[in-house]
């Protein structure tokens, strides 16, 4: 059996709000095999970041994991105490957040911030930590590492800040790196460089979970993809498979909107409607409200995530027909 | 950075000179002859004329102004009309008391305010938070004379722990300092709580937690330093406010400070004294602002490099 760095089983996150309880993450299961890059893709608000935070144990109040389990390298970390969790964060599993511009402390030199990560988890001396930080800076291709070490975040470009954040996340050589929209805030050339860097990290032995709303990013680096909609996984398969034969109408919609963008057509094709309000999810399939092929059953009954072909799953009653098309 | 500082200092100096001129002119254009007020209703015209001449009040305004500035640089601010002593000496003595009071009040306000603010933020919406914020609000809304008398009643009159008034020993400063500092403490506590809570929502706090920092480390190393920036500015400005004299507190606790001196100067139309106290208050406020600015730029690297 292949080694799994991360296994998420039936993870559910609840938020108690004034209007009732919502589940931004609803029974999500996913695997990140060792040495691979796995992607989660979906529109804004579908619960991608929330899933990542739940894995890290960094949900913000009042978010809470109410069901399911998270296994890191085979070890169940769901019920660890906060103190035990802290030992894992930054050491065995790291995360970089959506916004490189604001994710660094503005009043502390970036070198110090990176160093802090290694000093928290090992008892190395100041000098060793600094040497290690500089080495890490070079590894993530930050030019003039010595000078950058002493810079404050506002003196660095977005791309450099992202590199600093990656250096910080990677300095203790974690087995898993979660990258939440690692390139969304960056321009295309920098995006390509950062993605290349993530591939290098994967080759260096760190598994990567990438979160993105951009299918282009997913296509470039991911080995396996999960498509998320309104808190649930609606489709999963190897990247190649999903790009060739998207099974779920939602995934197909996502592809169509990308295609129309790329062709530069005058009409931008988008999925009609918006992500449903989590307070008023339909009884059946969450996508039924926006789906062109929805029928009475879809509105009433929640479809299971089931295989449409070996190694390819979709949460849709009609996928058999769709896949054949 | 030094250049910025120098420019700021120069600006402050210009403002200061402007203010001195303003005070000077204003005190002289208000109706009524100060000499008449000083000598009382029954003084004869001849004496008044002689005194006016002696004090140089018959000279053109500009001449008077430059004379004043000239002697001020030599430390001579004239002689008080109403108290008959050199103004410099009067203010010097009063300022010692005011300074002590201000320092005591500020230390109390900052320790109390910052601690309460931090604890309140950490225990947000819990009982501790409610109590601390209640006490802070009370300090902000209660008039100083009320809190002063309240403290006097409990700690001096009932419990006899501290002197009721006067400044014979340093313990005499405790109650007035608390009465005076309570207001500032309340403000500091509220702003500390608010900015800290805001700061704790920042993205870099997530980053710090993601690298394995615990709650204390996140608070002390990442949140507090950012949250303290606005608090610090406020404290510096508060301190200069405290230094320019606290009339009510000084009166209730019979402390001979700058505030009371100023009141005396006003009621006696004592121009030299009034001029000097106003000048002192202005200087202190301007210096306070200058200090706040420069402290801010020392602590915030984003400002440091610019300008
Ligand atoms: N404090 C909160 N209270 C209630 N609902 C919340 C709260 N925070 C987030 N949500 C909801 O949780 C859902 C999932 O949010 P999440 O940040 O995971 O989305 P996302 O997929 O990462 O989107 P994006 O691409 O915009 O980052 C959203 O629909 C959001 O409205
Ligand atoms: Mg997100």
Tab-separated table of C-alpha atoms in Angstrom, chain A:
chain	number	residue	atom	x	y	z
A	1	UNK	CA	0.000	0.000	0.000
A	2	UNK	CA	1.264	3.435	-0.852
A	3	UNK	CA	2.237	5.775	1.952
A	4	UNK	CA	-0.196	8.565	2.751
A	5	UNK	CA	1.031	11.797	4.216
A	6	UNK	CA	-2.439	13.079	4.915
A	7	UNK	CA	-5.731	11.299	5.220
A	8	UNK	CA	-8.857	13.262	5.925
A	9	UNK	CA	-11.916	11.205	6.718
A	10	UNK	CA	-15.444	12.571	6.704
A	11	UNK	CA	-14.326	15.916	8.079
A	12	UNK	CA	-17.113	18.274	9.093
A	13	UNK	CA	-16.698	21.819	10.323
A	14	UNK	CA	-19.583	23.601	12.007
A	15	UNK	CA	-20.093	27.282	12.503
A	16	UNK	CA	-22.670	28.451	14.950
A	17	UNK	CA	-24.003	31.725	13.567
A	18	UNK	CA	-26.920	33.930	14.496
A	19	UNK	CA	-28.969	32.402	11.713
A	20	UNK	CA	-28.245	28.846	12.747
A	21	UNK	CA	-25.543	26.255	12.324
A	22	UNK	CA	-23.761	26.022	8.988
A	23	UNK	CA	-21.315	23.449	7.709
A	24	UNK	CA	-18.732	25.101	5.479
A	25	UNK	CA	-16.962	21.741	5.352
A	26	UNK	CA	-19.342	18.833	5.162
A	27	UNK	CA	-18.099	15.261	5.245
A	28	UNK	CA	-14.909	15.859	3.297
A	29	UNK	CA	-12.548	12.947	2.734
A	30	UNK	CA	-9.293	13.323	0.924
A	31	UNK	CA	-5.827	11.805	0.697
A	32	UNK	CA	-2.457	13.260	-0.003
A	33	UNK	CA	-0.132	10.388	-0.935
A	34	UNK	CA	3.513	10.801	-0.032
A	35	UNK	CA	5.536	12.609	-2.665
A	36	UNK	CA	2.580	14.043	-4.538
A	37	UNK	CA	0.879	17.355	-5.132
A	38	UNK	CA	-2.843	17.267	-4.587
A	39	UNK	CA	-5.232	20.091	-5.433
A	40	UNK	CA	-8.549	21.283	-4.105
A	41	UNK	CA	-10.409	23.450	-6.561
A	42	UNK	CA	-13.695	25.295	-6.293
A	43	UNK	CA	-15.328	28.687	-6.389
A	44	UNK	CA	-14.837	31.267	-3.697
A	45	UNK	CA	-16.640	30.378	-0.497
A	46	UNK	CA	-16.919	26.655	-1.121
A	47	UNK	CA	-14.905	25.825	1.994
A	48	UNK	CA	-11.392	25.242	0.703
A	49	UNK	CA	-9.595	27.417	3.227
A	50	UNK	CA	-11.795	26.129	5.995
A	51	UNK	CA	-10.770	22.563	5.161
A	52	UNK	CA	-7.116	23.538	5.300
A	53	UNK	CA	-7.536	25.360	8.591
A	54	UNK	CA	-9.341	22.389	10.069
A	55	UNK	CA	-6.436	20.146	9.113
A	56	UNK	CA	-4.020	22.592	10.765
A	57	UNK	CA	-6.229	22.945	13.823
A	58	UNK	CA	-6.377	26.669	13.148
A	59	UNK	CA	-10.084	27.254	12.750
A	60	UNK	CA	-11.171	30.644	13.917
A	61	UNK	CA	-13.859	31.010	16.512
A	62	UNK	CA	-16.663	29.860	16.362
A	63	UNK	CA	-15.586	27.248	13.814
A	64	UNK	CA	-15.273	23.728	15.162
A	65	UNK	CA	-14.527	20.278	13.831
A	66	UNK	CA	-17.566	18.262	14.818
A	67	UNK	CA	-17.006	15.048	12.925
A	68	UNK	CA	-14.375	13.085	11.130
A	69	UNK	CA	-10.677	12.580	11.572
A	70	UNK	CA	-7.353	13.801	10.271
A	71	UNK	CA	-4.417	11.435	9.986
A	72	UNK	CA	-0.937	12.752	9.480
A	73	UNK	CA	1.534	10.085	8.387
A	74	UNK	CA	-0.845	7.489	9.699
A	75	UNK	CA	-1.235	9.102	13.103
A	76	UNK	CA	-4.648	10.362	14.137
A	77	UNK	CA	-4.196	13.992	15.153
A	78	UNK	CA	-7.867	14.900	15.461
A	79	UNK	CA	-8.033	14.752	19.213
A	80	UNK	CA	-4.606	16.021	20.125
A	81	UNK	CA	-4.432	18.772	22.698
A	82	UNK	CA	-3.594	22.258	21.523
A	83	UNK	CA	-0.106	21.850	22.964
A	84	UNK	CA	0.578	18.643	21.084
A	85	UNK	CA	-0.807	20.198	17.920
A	86	UNK	CA	1.532	23.136	18.280
A	87	UNK	CA	4.496	20.787	18.152
A	88	UNK	CA	3.329	19.514	14.774
A	89	UNK	CA	2.557	22.897	13.252
A	90	UNK	CA	5.532	24.257	11.421
A	91	UNK	CA	7.465	21.056	12.077
A	92	UNK	CA	5.499	18.251	10.453
A	93	UNK	CA	2.782	20.189	8.697
A	94	UNK	CA	3.036	23.787	7.532
A	95	UNK	CA	0.651	26.133	5.866
A	96	UNK	CA	0.990	29.261	3.814
A	97	UNK	CA	-2.020	31.487	3.712
A	98	UNK	CA	-3.912	33.195	0.979
A	99	UNK	CA	-2.362	36.663	1.220
A	100	UNK	CA	1.433	36.991	1.013
A	101	UNK	CA	1.130	40.772	1.325
A	102	UNK	CA	-0.333	40.642	4.812
A	103	UNK	CA	0.865	37.298	6.103
A	104	UNK	CA	4.161	38.605	7.471
A	105	UNK	CA	4.445	40.628	10.641
A	106	UNK	CA	5.133	44.195	9.443
A	107	UNK	CA	7.359	45.196	12.361
A	108	UNK	CA	9.727	42.205	12.456
A	109	UNK	CA	12.574	41.587	10.015
A	110	UNK	CA	11.705	38.745	7.656
A	111	UNK	CA	14.853	36.807	8.521
A	112	UNK	CA	13.842	36.809	12.167
A	113	UNK	CA	10.381	35.597	11.308
A	114	UNK	CA	11.717	32.649	9.374
A	115	UNK	CA	14.267	31.891	12.065
A	116	UNK	CA	11.536	31.862	14.685
A	117	UNK	CA	10.026	28.759	13.068
A	118	UNK	CA	13.168	26.678	13.453
A	119	UNK	CA	13.973	27.982	16.905
A	120	UNK	CA	10.516	26.953	18.085
A	121	UNK	CA	11.007	23.373	17.059
A	122	UNK	CA	14.689	22.668	17.603
A	123	UNK	CA	17.102	23.833	20.239
A	124	UNK	CA	19.670	25.163	17.821
A	125	UNK	CA	21.719	28.235	18.617
A	126	UNK	CA	21.054	31.658	17.204
A	127	UNK	CA	23.919	31.326	14.761
A	128	UNK	CA	22.797	27.933	13.533
A	129	UNK	CA	19.272	29.224	13.072
A	130	UNK	CA	20.519	32.157	11.072
A	131	UNK	CA	22.729	29.986	8.902
A	132	UNK	CA	19.837	27.648	8.307
A	133	UNK	CA	17.565	30.566	7.415
A	134	UNK	CA	20.027	31.909	4.873
A	135	UNK	CA	20.402	28.452	3.411
A	136	UNK	CA	16.630	28.204	3.166
A	137	UNK	CA	16.461	31.621	1.491
A	138	UNK	CA	18.813	30.361	-1.180
A	139	UNK	CA	16.820	27.181	-1.545
A	140	UNK	CA	13.634	29.115	-2.313
A	141	UNK	CA	15.703	31.313	-4.643
A	142	UNK	CA	15.591	34.579	-2.791
A	143	UNK	CA	18.379	36.643	-4.384
A	144	UNK	CA	20.852	38.420	-2.076
A	145	UNK	CA	19.785	36.364	0.897
A	146	UNK	CA	22.014	38.282	3.335
A	147	UNK	CA	20.415	41.617	2.477
A	148	UNK	CA	16.885	40.250	2.371
A	149	UNK	CA	17.362	38.666	5.773
A	150	UNK	CA	17.425	42.126	7.302
A	151	UNK	CA	14.499	43.512	5.315
A	152	UNK	CA	11.080	44.315	6.646
A	153	UNK	CA	8.115	42.838	4.766
A	154	UNK	CA	7.094	46.134	3.186
A	155	UNK	CA	10.452	46.303	1.436
A	156	UNK	CA	9.802	43.094	-0.493
A	157	UNK	CA	7.639	42.394	-3.520
A	158	UNK	CA	4.697	40.026	-3.342
A	159	UNK	CA	6.669	37.240	-5.000
A	160	UNK	CA	9.546	37.616	-2.556
A	161	UNK	CA	7.194	37.668	0.391
A	162	UNK	CA	5.640	34.453	-0.820
A	163	UNK	CA	9.115	32.952	-1.044
A	164	UNK	CA	9.848	34.082	2.486
A	165	UNK	CA	6.624	32.443	3.636
A	166	UNK	CA	7.552	29.255	1.839
A	167	UNK	CA	11.005	29.350	3.416
A	168	UNK	CA	9.369	29.766	6.814
A	169	UNK	CA	6.988	26.882	6.181
A	170	UNK	CA	9.734	24.616	4.904
A	171	UNK	CA	12.582	25.343	7.286
A	172	UNK	CA	11.799	22.380	9.530
A	173	UNK	CA	11.292	20.091	6.538
A	174	UNK	CA	7.667	19.186	7.196
A	175	UNK	CA	6.170	16.171	5.503
A	176	UNK	CA	3.152	18.190	4.378
A	177	UNK	CA	2.825	21.708	3.065
A	178	UNK	CA	-0.622	23.211	2.643
A	179	UNK	CA	-0.593	26.131	0.230
A	180	UNK	CA	-3.788	28.167	0.227
A	181	UNK	CA	-4.051	30.072	-3.056
A	182	UNK	CA	-0.254	30.354	-3.253
A	183	UNK	CA	-0.274	32.351	-6.478
A	184	UNK	CA	-3.575	34.201	-6.540
A	185	UNK	CA	-2.044	37.489	-5.452
A	186	UNK	CA	0.902	37.228	-7.852
A	187	UNK	CA	1.404	37.967	-11.530
A	188	UNK	CA	1.792	35.236	-14.123
A	189	UNK	CA	5.586	35.035	-14.333
A	190	UNK	CA	5.950	34.919	-10.571
A	191	UNK	CA	3.161	32.365	-10.437
A	192	UNK	CA	5.116	30.062	-12.734
A	193	UNK	CA	8.230	30.420	-10.574
A	194	UNK	CA	6.359	29.688	-7.369
A	195	UNK	CA	4.698	26.635	-8.881
A	196	UNK	CA	8.076	25.377	-10.039
A	197	UNK	CA	9.356	25.869	-6.532
A	198	UNK	CA	6.479	23.830	-5.109
A	199	UNK	CA	7.368	21.020	-7.506
A	200	UNK	CA	10.956	21.135	-6.306
A	201	UNK	CA	9.748	20.850	-2.728
A	202	UNK	CA	7.654	17.854	-3.672
A	203	UNK	CA	10.715	16.277	-5.255
A	204	UNK	CA	12.591	17.018	-2.050
A	205	UNK	CA	10.156	14.817	-0.150
A	206	UNK	CA	7.402	17.130	1.043
A	207	UNK	CA	3.855	16.353	-0.030
A	208	UNK	CA	1.870	19.396	-1.050
A	209	UNK	CA	-1.817	20.215	-0.806
A	210	UNK	CA	-2.631	23.135	-3.056
A	211	UNK	CA	-5.836	25.077	-2.743
A	212	UNK	CA	-6.909	27.148	-5.674
A	213	UNK	CA	-9.897	28.426	-7.576
A	214	UNK	CA	-7.728	28.483	-10.712
A	215	UNK	CA	-7.878	25.358	-12.844
A	216	UNK	CA	-4.777	26.523	-14.702
A	217	UNK	CA	-2.705	26.296	-11.523
A	218	UNK	CA	-4.147	22.900	-10.722
A	219	UNK	CA	-3.436	21.617	-14.240
A	220	UNK	CA	0.180	22.726	-14.084
A	221	UNK	CA	1.271	21.019	-10.895
A	222	UNK	CA	-1.277	18.669	-9.373
A	223	UNK	CA	-1.207	14.912	-9.635
A	224	UNK	CA	-4.681	14.472	-8.239
A	225	UNK	CA	-7.628	16.868	-7.909
A	226	UNK	CA	-10.605	17.262	-5.629
A	227	UNK	CA	-13.423	19.520	-6.765
A	228	UNK	CA	-15.320	21.130	-3.948
A	229	UNK	CA	-18.745	22.699	-3.942
A	230	UNK	CA	-20.688	24.134	-0.992
A	231	UNK	CA	-18.608	22.268	1.558
A	232	UNK	CA	-18.608	18.905	-0.181
A	233	UNK	CA	-16.287	17.073	-2.519
A	234	UNK	CA	-18.261	16.685	-5.736
A	235	UNK	CA	-15.630	15.078	-7.932
A	236	UNK	CA	-12.171	13.599	-7.652
A	237	UNK	CA	-9.713	11.990	-10.025
A	238	UNK	CA	-6.198	12.216	-11.357
A	239	UNK	CA	-5.612	15.574	-12.961
A	240	UNK	CA	-5.330	14.194	-16.444
A	241	UNK	CA	-8.540	12.203	-16.120
A	242	UNK	CA	-10.568	15.053	-14.737
A	243	UNK	CA	-9.359	17.410	-17.424
A	244	UNK	CA	-10.168	14.950	-20.160
A	245	UNK	CA	-13.503	13.696	-18.862
A	246	UNK	CA	-15.012	15.984	-16.240
A	247	UNK	CA	-18.009	14.099	-14.903
A	248	UNK	CA	-19.864	16.487	-12.657
A	249	UNK	CA	-21.865	19.287	-14.286
A	250	UNK	CA	-20.202	21.715	-11.889
A	251	UNK	CA	-16.709	20.694	-12.971
A	252	UNK	CA	-17.791	20.918	-16.581
A	253	UNK	CA	-19.093	24.417	-15.909
A	254	UNK	CA	-15.745	25.388	-14.387
A	255	UNK	CA	-13.931	24.122	-17.468
A	256	UNK	CA	-16.261	25.919	-19.828
A	257	UNK	CA	-15.685	29.221	-18.107
A	258	UNK	CA	-11.914	28.735	-18.311
A	259	UNK	CA	-12.118	27.757	-21.984
A	260	UNK	CA	-14.190	30.801	-22.893
A	261	UNK	CA	-11.664	32.952	-21.053
A	262	UNK	CA	-8.752	31.449	-22.905
A	263	UNK	CA	-10.327	31.797	-26.328
A	264	UNK	CA	-10.911	35.447	-25.569
A	265	UNK	CA	-14.480	35.165	-26.804
A	266	UNK	CA	-16.724	38.166	-26.475
A	267	UNK	CA	-19.058	36.258	-24.169
A	268	UNK	CA	-17.576	34.950	-20.988
A	269	UNK	CA	-19.335	31.758	-20.178
A	270	UNK	CA	-19.948	31.366	-16.506
A	271	UNK	CA	-21.930	28.993	-14.391
A	272	UNK	CA	-25.303	30.682	-13.930
A	273	UNK	CA	-26.311	31.647	-10.413
A	274	UNK	CA	-24.121	31.891	-7.333
A	275	UNK	CA	-22.806	29.569	-4.674
A	276	UNK	CA	-25.809	28.769	-2.495
A	277	UNK	CA	-26.151	30.319	0.903
A	278	UNK	CA	-24.969	27.748	3.423
A	279	UNK	CA	-27.986	28.551	5.558
A	280	UNK	CA	-30.378	27.509	2.822
A	281	UNK	CA	-28.899	24.503	1.104
A	282	UNK	CA	-31.342	22.511	-1.018
A	283	UNK	CA	-32.461	19.172	0.337
A	284	UNK	CA	-30.902	17.268	-2.541
A	285	UNK	CA	-27.754	18.006	-4.525
A	286	UNK	CA	-26.258	21.380	-3.545
A	287	UNK	CA	-25.626	22.164	-7.184
A	288	UNK	CA	-29.204	21.445	-8.288
A	289	UNK	CA	-30.097	25.148	-8.134
A	290	UNK	CA	-27.604	26.016	-10.851
A	291	UNK	CA	-27.485	22.785	-12.783
A	292	UNK	CA	-28.883	22.615	-16.314
A	293	UNK	CA	-29.577	18.930	-16.066
A	294	UNK	CA	-31.221	18.766	-12.708
A	295	UNK	CA	-34.440	16.794	-12.301
A	296	UNK	CA	-36.854	16.013	-9.485
A	297	UNK	CA	-34.601	13.415	-7.915
A	298	UNK	CA	-31.630	15.809	-7.775
A	299	UNK	CA	-33.733	18.293	-5.851
A	300	UNK	CA	-34.851	15.759	-3.289
A	301	UNK	CA	-32.000	13.363	-2.726
A	302	UNK	CA	-28.309	13.932	-2.030
A	303	UNK	CA	-26.211	11.931	-4.478
A	304	UNK	CA	-23.340	9.834	-3.145
A	305	UNK	CA	-19.768	10.286	-4.257
A	306	UNK	CA	-19.466	7.191	-6.434
A	307	UNK	CA	-17.168	5.836	-9.077
A	308	UNK	CA	-17.915	6.717	-12.669
A	309	UNK	CA	-14.904	4.811	-13.902
A	310	UNK	CA	-11.957	3.283	-12.036
A	311	UNK	CA	-10.167	5.980	-10.045
A	312	UNK	CA	-12.724	8.659	-10.860
A	313	UNK	CA	-15.557	9.634	-8.545
A	314	UNK	CA	-18.386	12.127	-8.873
A	315	UNK	CA	-21.327	13.144	-6.745
A	316	UNK	CA	-24.054	13.163	-9.399
A	317	UNK	CA	-26.970	10.909	-10.399
A	318	UNK	CA	-26.450	11.529	-14.090
A	319	UNK	CA	-22.720	11.013	-14.432
A	320	UNK	CA	-22.955	7.718	-16.310
A	321	UNK	CA	-24.519	9.448	-19.275
A	322	UNK	CA	-22.327	12.533	-18.971
A	323	UNK	CA	-19.085	10.599	-18.917
A	324	UNK	CA	-20.005	8.641	-22.000
A	325	UNK	CA	-20.733	11.758	-23.980
